[in-house]
Short mmCIF file of C-alpha atoms in Angstrom, two decimals:
data_model
loop_
_atom_site.label_atom_id
_atom_site.label_comp_id
_atom_site.label_asym_id
_atom_site.label_seq_id
_atom_site.Cartn_x
_atom_site.Cartn_y
_atom_site.Cartn_z
CA MET G 127 104.46 131.95 61.52
CA HIS G 128 106.67 133.91 63.85
CA LYS G 129 104.01 134.91 66.05
CA VAL G 130 102.55 131.21 66.28
CA ALA G 131 106.16 130.20 67.26
CA GLN G 132 106.65 132.63 69.79
CA LEU G 133 102.95 132.09 71.42
CA VAL G 134 104.12 128.03 71.32
CA SER G 135 107.38 128.72 73.06
CA GLN G 136 105.47 130.97 75.69
CA ILE G 137 102.63 128.46 76.47
CA LEU G 138 105.44 125.73 76.68
CA HIS G 139 107.72 127.78 79.09
CA LEU G 140 104.67 128.54 81.09
CA VAL G 141 103.64 125.02 81.41
CA ARG G 142 106.97 123.83 82.32
CA ASN G 143 107.21 126.50 85.15
CA ALA G 144 104.00 125.78 86.54
CA GLY G 145 104.02 122.10 86.20
CA TYR G 146 100.13 121.75 85.07
CA LEU G 147 98.15 124.87 84.73
CA PRO G 148 95.40 125.18 86.94
CA PRO G 149 92.00 124.16 85.62
CA ASP G 150 90.66 127.69 85.01
CA HIS G 151 94.05 128.88 83.87
CA ALA G 152 94.48 125.85 81.47
CA MET G 153 90.72 126.83 79.99
CA ALA G 154 91.19 130.42 79.54
CA VAL G 155 94.58 129.59 77.69
CA ALA G 156 92.88 127.32 75.35
CA GLY G 157 90.10 129.71 74.72
CA ASN G 158 92.50 132.50 73.69
CA ILE G 159 94.45 130.29 71.18
CA LEU G 160 91.20 128.62 69.75
CA ASP G 161 90.08 132.14 68.61
CA ALA G 162 93.01 132.14 66.22
CA ASN G 163 91.76 132.19 62.67
CA PRO G 164 93.20 130.29 60.71
CA LEU G 165 93.86 127.85 63.47
CA PRO G 166 97.48 126.76 63.24
CA ASP G 167 98.29 122.84 63.65
CA ALA G 168 100.17 123.60 67.11
CA PHE G 169 97.18 125.70 68.41
CA ALA G 170 94.73 122.87 67.26
CA ALA G 171 96.96 120.22 69.23
CA LEU G 172 97.50 122.51 72.45
CA ALA G 173 94.16 123.74 73.11
CA PRO G 174 92.36 120.20 73.56
CA ALA G 175 95.27 119.06 75.46
CA LEU G 176 94.68 122.01 77.90
CA ILE G 177 90.90 121.23 78.16
CA ARG G 178 91.59 117.39 78.57
CA GLN G 179 93.91 118.52 81.76
CA ALA G 180 91.34 121.03 83.15
CA ALA G 181 88.79 118.18 82.99
CA ILE G 182 90.86 115.66 84.45
CA PHE G 183 91.93 117.86 87.46
CA ASP G 184 88.41 119.25 88.03
CA PRO G 185 86.09 116.70 86.85
CA PHE G 186 83.09 117.79 88.96
CA ASP G 187 82.52 120.92 87.22
CA ARG G 188 79.97 120.03 84.56
CA ASP G 189 80.64 122.91 82.45
CA LYS G 190 84.15 121.75 82.01
CA LEU G 191 83.09 118.12 81.19
CA ARG G 192 80.78 119.48 78.39
CA LEU G 193 83.47 121.55 76.96
CA ALA G 194 85.88 118.78 76.96
CA ALA G 195 83.28 116.56 75.35
CA ASP G 196 82.42 119.16 72.82
CA VAL G 197 86.14 119.47 71.71
CA ASN G 198 86.93 115.62 71.84
CA GLU G 199 84.26 115.23 69.41
CA ARG G 200 86.13 117.12 67.13
CA VAL G 201 89.72 116.44 67.96
CA THR G 202 89.42 112.69 69.21
CA HIS G 203 91.81 111.46 71.74
CA PRO G 204 90.98 107.79 72.48
CA PRO G 205 92.15 107.76 76.00
CA PHE G 206 90.56 110.71 77.04
CA SER G 207 87.19 109.56 75.35
CA ARG G 208 86.99 106.47 77.74
CA TRP G 209 87.85 108.52 80.55
CA LEU G 210 84.89 110.98 79.74
CA LYS G 211 82.46 108.23 79.49
CA THR G 212 83.26 107.26 82.62
CA ALA G 213 83.50 110.57 84.39
CA ASP G 214 79.99 111.30 82.73
CA ASP G 215 78.63 108.23 84.27
CA LEU G 216 80.16 108.88 87.70
CA THR G 217 79.29 112.63 87.97
CA ARG G 218 75.57 112.04 86.91
CA ARG G 219 74.94 110.38 90.29
CA GLU G 220 76.77 113.30 92.26
CA PRO G 221 74.68 114.52 95.06
CA MET G 222 73.53 118.02 95.38
CA VAL G 223 75.92 120.60 97.13
CA GLU G 224 74.58 120.97 100.66
CA ASN G 225 74.28 124.69 101.82
CA LEU G 226 77.18 124.84 104.27
CA ALA G 227 79.39 127.73 105.04
CA HIS G 228 82.67 127.02 103.35
CA PRO G 229 85.72 127.18 105.62
CA ASN G 230 87.76 130.39 105.49
CA PRO G 231 91.30 129.21 104.98
CA ALA G 232 92.76 132.36 107.26
CA THR G 233 90.68 131.38 110.22
CA THR G 234 89.96 127.42 110.03
CA THR G 235 91.84 124.69 111.47
CA PRO G 236 92.49 121.51 109.89
CA ASP G 237 89.94 119.70 111.80
CA ASP G 238 87.29 122.20 110.88
CA PHE G 239 87.90 121.43 107.16
CA LEU G 240 87.70 117.70 107.89
CA ALA G 241 84.31 118.24 109.73
CA TYR G 242 83.19 120.02 106.66
CA MET G 243 84.35 117.30 104.26
CA LYS G 244 82.15 114.91 106.56
CA ASN G 245 79.02 116.91 106.20
CA GLN G 246 79.14 117.98 102.67
CA PRO G 247 78.38 115.13 100.02
CA ALA G 248 79.13 117.05 97.16
CA ASN G 249 82.53 116.25 95.45
CA ILE G 250 82.65 119.61 93.64
CA SER G 251 82.85 121.41 97.03
CA ARG G 252 85.06 118.62 98.80
CA LEU G 253 87.87 118.59 96.46
CA PRO G 254 88.98 122.32 97.19
CA VAL G 255 89.03 121.36 100.60
CA LEU G 256 91.11 118.20 100.31
CA LEU G 257 93.56 120.13 98.19
CA HIS G 258 93.88 122.96 100.97
CA LEU G 259 94.90 120.25 103.24
CA TRP G 260 97.25 118.73 101.10
CA GLN G 261 98.67 122.24 100.33
CA THR G 262 98.99 123.13 103.91
CA GLY G 263 100.71 119.97 104.90
CA ALA G 264 97.86 118.73 107.66
CA ARG G 265 98.92 115.30 107.20
CA GLU G 266 96.44 113.40 109.33
CA PRO G 267 93.32 115.45 108.15
CA LEU G 268 94.73 114.82 104.59
CA ILE G 269 94.86 111.12 104.94
CA ALA G 270 91.22 111.26 106.47
CA ALA G 271 89.90 113.48 103.67
CA ILE G 272 91.44 111.05 101.15
CA ARG G 273 89.45 108.34 102.76
CA ILE G 274 86.21 110.12 102.95
CA MET G 275 86.49 110.99 99.22
CA ALA G 276 87.61 107.71 98.06
CA GLY G 277 84.54 106.34 99.78
CA SER G 278 82.09 108.09 97.32
CA PRO G 279 81.44 106.55 93.62
CA SER G 280 82.54 109.94 91.87
CA GLY G 281 85.39 110.32 94.17
CA LEU G 282 87.13 107.65 92.23
CA LEU G 283 87.58 110.24 89.16
CA VAL G 284 90.26 111.77 91.32
CA ALA G 285 91.67 108.83 92.76
CA PRO G 286 95.17 109.29 90.54
CA VAL G 287 95.56 113.01 92.13
CA MET G 288 94.57 111.50 95.65
CA ALA G 289 97.12 108.82 95.41
CA TRP G 290 99.82 111.53 95.00
CA GLY G 291 98.63 113.17 98.07
CA ALA G 292 98.76 110.10 99.97
CA TYR G 293 102.15 109.11 98.64
CA SER G 294 103.38 112.87 99.52
CA ALA G 295 102.11 112.11 103.14
CA GLY G 296 104.21 108.98 103.30
CA GLU G 297 101.36 106.28 102.87
CA PRO G 298 102.27 104.39 99.70
CA LEU G 299 99.91 101.37 100.67
CA LEU G 300 96.79 103.87 100.44
CA ALA G 301 98.38 105.31 97.17
CA LYS G 302 98.43 101.89 95.46
CA MET G 303 94.97 101.11 96.73
CA LEU G 304 93.78 104.37 95.02
CA LEU G 305 95.72 103.52 91.79
CA ASP G 306 94.37 99.94 91.58
CA GLU G 307 90.51 101.06 92.43
CA GLY G 308 90.54 104.37 90.74
CA VAL G 309 89.81 105.61 87.32
CA ASP G 310 92.75 105.69 85.14
CA ALA G 311 94.24 108.67 83.91
CA PHE G 312 97.74 110.25 83.38
CA PRO G 313 98.78 111.11 86.63
CA ALA G 314 98.25 107.63 87.65
CA HIS G 315 100.94 106.47 85.07
CA ASN G 316 103.18 109.11 86.51
CA LEU G 317 102.88 107.84 90.09
CA ARG G 318 103.44 104.40 89.07
CA ALA G 319 106.56 105.36 87.56
CA ARG G 320 107.81 107.20 90.66
CA LEU G 321 106.99 104.13 92.85
CA ALA G 322 109.05 102.10 90.13
CA LEU G 323 111.85 104.46 90.49
CA ASP G 324 111.61 104.10 94.07
CA HIS G 325 112.87 100.48 93.72
CA ASP G 326 115.49 101.57 91.00
CA ASP G 327 113.24 99.81 88.36
CA LEU G 328 114.14 101.96 85.24
CA ASP G 329 112.38 99.98 82.89
CA LYS G 330 109.17 99.80 84.61
CA ALA G 331 109.25 103.42 85.17
CA ARG G 332 110.13 104.17 81.60
CA ASN G 333 107.03 101.90 80.39
CA HIS G 334 104.59 104.03 82.80
CA LEU G 335 105.90 107.36 81.61
CA LEU G 336 105.34 106.53 77.92
CA ALA G 337 102.08 105.32 78.87
CA SER G 338 101.54 108.82 80.81
CA LEU G 339 102.38 110.43 77.37
CA GLU G 340 100.08 108.24 75.52
CA ALA G 341 97.22 109.10 77.71
CA GLU G 342 98.09 112.77 77.95
CA PRO G 343 100.92 114.07 75.36
CA PHE G 344 101.17 117.63 76.66
CA GLN G 345 103.64 116.72 79.64
CA PRO G 346 106.75 118.47 78.91
CA ALA G 347 108.24 117.39 82.35
CA ILE G 348 107.57 113.91 81.52
CA ILE G 349 109.58 114.62 78.11
CA GLU G 350 112.33 115.46 80.31
CA GLN G 351 112.12 112.86 82.70
CA LEU G 352 112.38 110.05 79.87
CA ALA G 353 115.73 111.95 78.30
CA ARG G 354 117.44 111.73 81.76
CA LEU G 355 116.07 108.36 82.72
CA ASP G 356 119.11 106.36 81.01
CA LEU G 357 121.82 108.66 82.41
CA PRO G 358 123.67 106.41 84.82
CA ASN G 359 124.78 107.76 88.25
CA GLY G 360 128.43 109.01 88.68
CA THR G 361 131.10 107.74 90.69
CA ILE G 362 131.89 109.20 93.91
CA GLY G 363 135.85 109.13 94.42
CA ASP G 364 138.08 110.61 97.23
CA ASP G 365 138.05 113.85 95.33
CA THR G 366 134.58 114.70 96.23
CA HIS G 367 134.17 116.72 99.91
CA ILE G 368 131.05 117.33 101.83
CA CYS G 369 131.01 120.36 103.88
CA LEU G 370 128.60 121.36 106.53
CA TYR G 371 128.37 124.12 109.24
CA THR G 372 126.21 124.54 112.17
CA TRP G 373 125.25 126.60 114.91
CA ASN G 374 123.13 125.97 117.53
CA LYS G 375 121.38 123.21 116.28
CA PRO G 376 122.74 119.95 117.78
CA ASP G 377 119.60 117.80 117.51
CA LEU G 378 118.74 118.63 114.08
CA LEU G 379 122.58 118.37 113.07
CA ALA G 380 122.32 114.76 114.66
CA GLN G 381 119.20 113.95 112.46
CA THR G 382 121.10 115.17 109.28
CA MET G 383 124.43 113.12 110.01
CA THR G 384 122.25 110.14 110.44
CA SER G 385 120.61 110.74 106.96
CA LEU G 386 124.15 111.67 105.61
CA SER G 387 125.37 108.20 106.70
CA ARG G 388 122.72 106.05 105.18
CA THR G 389 123.40 107.43 101.67
CA ASP G 390 125.84 106.42 99.18
CA LEU G 391 129.06 108.41 99.89
CA GLY G 392 131.65 106.14 97.94
CA ALA G 393 135.19 107.48 98.97
CA ALA G 394 134.00 111.02 99.70
CA ARG G 395 135.29 112.97 102.76
CA VAL G 396 133.42 115.07 105.36
CA THR G 397 134.21 117.96 107.20
CA VAL G 398 131.86 119.75 109.64
CA LEU G 399 132.54 123.60 110.68
CA ASN G 400 131.20 124.36 114.20
CA ASN G 401 130.07 127.84 113.71
CA GLY G 402 130.51 129.15 117.00
CA THR G 403 127.71 126.76 118.81
CA THR G 404 126.91 127.75 122.27
CA ALA G 405 124.30 125.14 122.84
CA CYS G 406 127.02 122.51 124.07
CA PRO G 407 130.74 122.20 124.09
CA PRO G 408 132.77 121.40 121.26
CA GLU G 409 133.68 117.80 122.56
CA ASP G 410 129.81 117.25 123.30
CA LEU G 411 128.64 118.18 119.94
CA GLU G 412 131.25 115.77 118.46
CA GLN G 413 130.04 113.01 120.57
CA ARG G 414 126.65 113.48 120.08
CA ILE G 415 127.26 113.13 116.05
CA ARG G 416 129.47 110.18 116.55
CA GLU G 417 126.51 108.40 118.45
CA ALA G 418 124.28 109.50 115.56
CA ALA G 419 126.58 108.61 112.71
CA PRO G 420 129.25 106.04 113.93
CA ALA G 421 130.10 105.15 110.46
CA LEU G 422 131.15 108.48 109.62
CA ASP G 423 134.88 109.84 109.55
CA ILE G 424 134.36 113.38 110.19
CA LYS G 425 136.84 116.01 110.44
CA TRP G 426 135.99 119.17 112.73
CA VAL G 427 136.55 122.67 112.50
CA HIS G 428 135.77 124.56 115.88
CA LEU G 429 135.34 128.32 115.55
CA PRO G 430 134.94 130.34 119.03
CA VAL G 431 132.39 132.66 117.38
CA ASN G 432 129.76 132.62 114.89
CA VAL G 433 131.20 133.98 111.55
CA GLY G 434 127.92 133.77 109.75
CA ALA G 435 127.12 131.62 106.59
CA PRO G 436 128.91 133.29 103.79
CA ALA G 437 132.15 133.51 105.89
CA ALA G 438 131.65 129.66 106.91
CA ARG G 439 131.45 128.55 103.35
CA ASN G 440 134.56 130.56 102.44
CA TRP G 441 136.52 129.39 105.55
CA LEU G 442 135.65 125.54 104.18
CA LEU G 443 136.56 126.09 100.84
CA SER G 444 139.93 127.48 101.83
CA LEU G 445 141.09 124.40 103.53
CA PRO G 446 143.86 122.62 101.58
CA GLU G 447 141.91 119.21 101.14
CA ILE G 448 138.93 121.04 99.91
CA ARG G 449 140.58 123.34 97.73
CA ALA G 450 142.17 120.24 96.00
CA ALA G 451 138.77 118.69 95.69
CA ARG G 452 137.11 118.12 92.31
CA TYR G 453 133.38 118.33 93.79
CA VAL G 454 132.39 119.98 97.28
CA ALA G 455 129.00 119.61 98.65
CA PHE G 456 127.37 122.09 101.10
CA LEU G 457 124.92 120.85 103.03
CA ASP G 458 122.59 122.66 105.82
CA ASP G 459 122.87 121.36 109.18
CA ASP G 460 118.68 120.46 108.86
CA VAL G 461 118.11 118.20 105.97
CA LEU G 462 117.17 114.76 105.23
CA LEU G 463 118.89 113.17 101.98
CA PRO G 464 117.93 110.40 99.48
CA LYS G 465 120.00 107.76 99.20
CA HIS G 466 121.61 108.63 95.77
CA TRP G 467 121.74 112.47 96.20
CA LEU G 468 125.59 112.61 95.36
CA SER G 469 126.23 110.22 92.46
CA ARG G 470 123.24 111.51 90.76
CA TYR G 471 124.34 115.09 91.31
CA ILE G 472 127.95 114.16 90.00
CA ALA G 473 126.33 112.56 87.04
CA THR G 474 124.31 115.95 86.35
CA LEU G 475 127.29 117.90 86.40
CA GLY G 476 129.13 115.61 84.19
CA HIS G 477 126.23 115.44 81.76
CA THR G 478 126.30 119.58 81.66
CA PRO G 479 129.63 120.86 80.96
CA GLU G 480 128.57 124.33 81.61
CA ALA G 481 127.22 123.54 84.55
CA VAL G 482 129.01 124.92 88.14
CA ALA G 483 126.22 124.07 90.59
CA VAL G 484 123.48 121.61 91.07
CA GLY G 485 120.85 121.70 93.67
CA PRO G 486 117.66 119.93 94.96
CA LYS G 487 114.05 119.84 94.98
CA CYS G 488 113.26 120.90 98.38
CA VAL G 489 110.53 119.62 100.25
CA ASN G 490 108.57 119.61 103.38
CA GLN G 491 108.53 117.01 105.98
CA ALA G 492 105.16 115.78 107.04
CA VAL G 493 103.62 116.07 103.67
CA ARG G 494 106.14 116.28 100.98
CA THR G 495 104.90 119.68 99.51
CA ILE G 496 107.55 121.59 97.54
CA GLN G 497 109.24 124.18 99.64
CA TYR G 498 111.93 125.36 97.00
CA ALA G 499 112.08 124.41 93.39
CA PHE G 500 113.74 126.28 90.40
CA ARG G 501 113.37 129.90 90.13
CA GLY G 502 114.05 132.90 87.44
CA PHE G 503 113.70 136.60 87.30
CA HIS G 504 109.90 137.65 87.42
CA GLU G 505 110.83 141.36 86.97
CA ILE G 506 114.43 143.51 86.68
CA GLY G 507 115.14 146.95 86.60
CA GLU G 508 117.80 149.34 87.58
CA ARG G 509 118.55 147.87 91.11
CA LYS G 510 115.38 145.91 91.14
CA ILE G 511 115.22 142.13 91.11
CA ARG G 512 112.15 140.17 91.69
CA PHE G 513 112.03 136.50 91.27
CA THR G 514 109.41 133.77 90.76
CA PRO G 515 107.96 132.06 93.61
CA ASN G 516 110.29 129.47 95.12
CA ALA G 517 107.42 126.94 95.23
CA PRO G 518 105.89 126.93 91.74
CA THR G 519 103.07 124.93 93.37
CA LEU G 520 102.74 122.85 96.32
CA MET G 521 100.76 120.30 94.62
CA ASP G 522 103.73 117.89 93.65
CA MET G 523 102.84 115.20 91.18
CA GLY G 524 105.98 114.39 89.91
CA GLN G 525 106.07 117.26 87.34
CA PHE G 526 109.10 118.89 89.19
CA ASP G 527 111.29 115.80 89.13
CA SER G 528 113.18 116.73 85.87
CA THR G 529 116.49 118.27 85.45
CA ARG G 530 116.90 121.81 83.90
CA PRO G 531 119.00 125.02 84.38
CA SER G 532 117.82 127.23 86.72
CA LEU G 533 118.82 131.08 87.71
CA THR G 534 118.77 129.81 91.33
CA VAL G 535 118.38 126.72 93.52
CA MET G 536 118.12 125.93 97.22
CA GLY G 537 121.34 126.34 98.98
CA CYS G 538 120.59 123.57 101.61
CA CYS G 539 122.07 120.74 99.32
CA HIS G 540 124.45 122.23 96.78
CA LEU G 541 127.15 120.67 94.80
CA PHE G 542 130.01 122.49 93.02
CA HIS G 543 132.54 121.75 90.43
CA ARG G 544 135.49 123.17 91.89
CA GLU G 545 137.50 123.33 88.90
CA ARG G 546 134.79 125.29 86.82
CA LEU G 547 134.34 127.70 89.95
CA ASP G 548 137.94 128.28 89.67
CA ARG G 549 137.86 128.45 85.93
CA LEU G 550 135.44 130.97 85.60
CA ASN G 551 136.87 133.04 88.49
CA VAL G 552 133.46 133.03 90.27
CA PRO G 553 133.90 135.05 93.45
CA GLY G 554 133.41 133.66 96.94
CA PHE G 555 130.42 133.85 98.99
CA ASP G 556 129.88 137.70 99.84
CA VAL G 557 130.32 138.23 103.71
CA ARG G 558 128.22 141.17 103.32
CA PHE G 559 125.09 138.95 103.31
CA SER G 560 126.25 137.56 107.02
CA PRO G 561 124.92 136.27 109.11
CA SER G 562 122.82 134.51 106.24
CA GLN G 563 120.09 135.01 103.95
CA VAL G 564 120.26 135.58 100.00
CA ASP G 565 124.18 134.81 100.08
CA ASP G 566 123.53 131.44 98.22
CA ILE G 567 120.95 133.37 95.89
CA GLU G 568 123.68 136.08 95.17
CA HIS G 569 126.60 133.42 94.53
CA ASP G 570 124.37 131.36 91.93
CA LEU G 571 123.61 135.07 90.10
CA GLN G 572 127.67 135.11 90.12
CA ILE G 573 128.01 131.90 88.41
CA TRP G 574 125.58 132.87 85.57
CA LYS G 575 127.28 136.22 85.32
CA ALA G 576 130.57 134.46 85.07
CA GLY G 577 129.58 132.45 82.11
CA GLY G 578 128.43 129.24 83.98
CA GLN G 579 125.20 127.51 84.59
CA VAL G 580 123.43 126.48 87.65
CA VAL G 581 121.14 123.48 87.48
CA TYR G 582 118.14 122.25 88.93
CA ASP G 583 117.89 118.23 89.64
CA GLY G 584 114.28 117.47 90.61
CA GLY G 585 115.49 113.93 91.14
CA VAL G 586 117.25 114.52 94.36
CA PRO G 587 114.36 115.50 96.69
CA VAL G 588 115.75 117.06 99.99
CA ILE G 589 113.61 117.23 103.11
CA HIS G 590 114.22 120.57 104.81
CA LEU G 591 113.35 120.27 107.98
CA GLN G 592 113.15 123.76 109.05
CA ASP G 593 111.06 125.93 106.43
CA THR G 594 112.97 129.32 106.40
CA GLY G 595 109.92 130.93 105.17
CA LYS G 596 107.71 130.12 107.98
CA ALA G 597 107.86 131.31 111.61
CA ARG G 598 110.11 134.02 111.11
CA THR G 599 110.68 136.77 113.35
CA PRO G 600 110.56 140.72 112.48
CA ALA G 601 114.72 140.61 112.72
CA ASN G 602 115.08 137.83 110.54
CA ILE G 603 112.59 139.23 108.25
CA GLY G 604 114.45 142.76 108.22
CA GLN G 605 117.68 140.76 107.52
CA ALA G 606 116.23 139.06 104.48
CA PHE G 607 115.18 142.35 103.16
CA ALA G 608 118.24 144.11 103.84
CA ASN G 609 120.11 141.59 102.29
CA HIS G 610 117.99 141.50 99.13
CA PHE G 611 118.34 145.41 98.97
CA LYS G 612 122.04 144.68 98.99
CA MET G 613 121.90 141.96 96.25
CA GLU G 614 119.96 144.57 93.96
CA HIS G 615 122.91 147.13 94.19
CA GLN G 616 125.54 144.22 93.02
CA PHE G 617 124.41 144.07 89.66
CA THR G 618 123.83 146.48 86.78
CA LEU G 619 120.73 146.18 84.60
CA ALA G 620 122.79 144.97 81.55
CA GLU G 621 124.44 142.16 83.80
CA LEU G 622 120.74 141.06 85.14
CA GLU G 623 119.53 141.00 81.35
CA HIS G 624 122.49 139.15 80.31
CA MET G 625 121.72 136.76 82.89
CA ASP G 626 118.17 136.28 82.06
CA GLN G 627 118.83 135.78 78.44
CA ALA G 628 121.49 133.18 79.34
CA VAL G 629 119.07 131.24 81.80
CA HIS G 630 116.38 131.12 78.83
CA ARG G 631 118.87 130.26 76.33
CA ALA G 632 120.06 127.23 78.36
CA ASP G 633 116.69 126.07 79.24
CA GLU G 634 115.24 126.17 75.74
CA ALA G 635 118.41 124.28 74.51
CA GLN G 636 117.93 121.52 77.04
CA PHE G 637 114.35 120.84 76.39
CA THR G 638 115.11 120.77 72.52
CA GLN G 639 117.62 118.19 73.10
CA ALA G 640 115.32 116.38 75.64
CA LEU G 641 112.54 116.26 72.92
CA ALA G 642 114.90 115.19 70.29
CA LYS G 643 116.18 112.29 72.35
CA THR G 644 112.66 111.22 73.68
CA LEU G 645 110.81 111.52 70.34
CA PRO G 646 112.36 108.28 68.70
CA SER G 647 110.89 106.40 71.87
CA LEU G 648 107.30 107.64 71.56
CA SER G 649 104.47 106.61 69.23
CA GLY G 650 101.01 107.14 68.39
CA PRO G 651 99.33 110.23 69.38
CA ALA G 652 102.02 111.30 71.71
CA LYS G 653 104.49 111.35 68.71
CA VAL G 654 102.32 113.31 66.38
CA PHE G 655 101.82 115.61 69.23
CA TRP G 656 105.26 116.61 69.80
CA GLN G 657 106.45 116.48 66.31
CA ILE G 658 103.77 119.23 65.76
CA ILE G 659 104.80 121.28 68.59
CA GLY G 660 108.39 120.45 67.81
CA GLN G 661 108.04 122.01 64.20
CA ALA G 662 106.40 124.89 65.67
CA LEU G 663 108.89 125.96 68.15
CA PRO G 664 111.31 128.93 67.06
#
């Protein structure tokens, strides 16, 4: 039984980190656990769930549909039975694949991909192209590709997925049309919940999330979102201080400050450190920001030279009014913020007594693909640190909207609990990482080393206007590698192992609590499924 519990825990962790497994990966995991003899109850629940998800995300693969139908005959799930019947009817009329050269992602333009979509009638070949356009953020070609595929009868099978793509591209009306016209499946319920939350309708969102679990129980992210749903936002008092530092980005800073001014700031105060900007004189920068955000009362600190990001943060933290603050937020000068980012962060820190810092789901602008979510250690050794990817998947369908402990989060929109920082004696930002790169990551690791926690809050989607992973020069690539090398020499292997264990313990405890809170509200197959999984967990 110990091995069963360990494997169930590993599968749960794998799915939570990936959001949803890619269809072929899901099929492979399901096949492996079905080989167990005797078959534990948890395996008998997990394998069909993974096969169902693989079929829904790749419905034009007839082999997946046949296997899903075979498994569903033995372990019947009524919502999936209805979906299977519709899928079988629609895919029988699918046209044959045209013998066209598949576009090479390394050399082909978005318009070439779109031309392929127009000339290729078979949706089994169209779907990967549409997903590629979504992943790469090609907004207009993506929308055109969605319309092409939605115009075919079998395209309605992936209407819920395409609706998420349309929503990510800023086309909510197209998304709603796809939801109304398409074949219903659990991703559709999740998007309806997201649309309800956009209008602060918690009751409607809860009903859609519960319906999603009825349609497909194995969605740990939905369990976590339901557990967080009733937590009210925190109160923003004058003990909250928002800090920015900027260097030579007056246009982006103006956009950031306009966005900031449109959010709920309560009684929070704002300080901007001009880190030696040479693009314009200090008085011109102040005037530019006054015009962009006239409602903001800003305190300015002008430095004659650029001291780098770590020193700028430490400088701000050393100011008397910020030293006295309970909450200190750091924003990059190139972000766009959701309305309730600050009050939600305060609630998250209040709900997690061990949490010292909280960070966002960081997304790109044109198509809101994930730029940075939660991260952990992929591999550690003596003077060796390798992180998990900063973007677990670019196909964001709401599975990263939950809140959970994380080794490190994106530093473009951090909130710190100042009292906890001081109580744990967490060191300041290390100036050896100047001018930037890795300093915020290293500081998050210092929090875990000191006994605190860092929390990822996926309910705060922040648009980062400049993706730090794109269009990088040899100089800043070298800077990043050099700073990563420095970070590897900051910690012993024993310290890294201690952090890794602490993150896993906190993360598992958080999910266990979320499941215990959510389980009484579940019913039918969803309740049975999670009772079986909960009993199998260590």
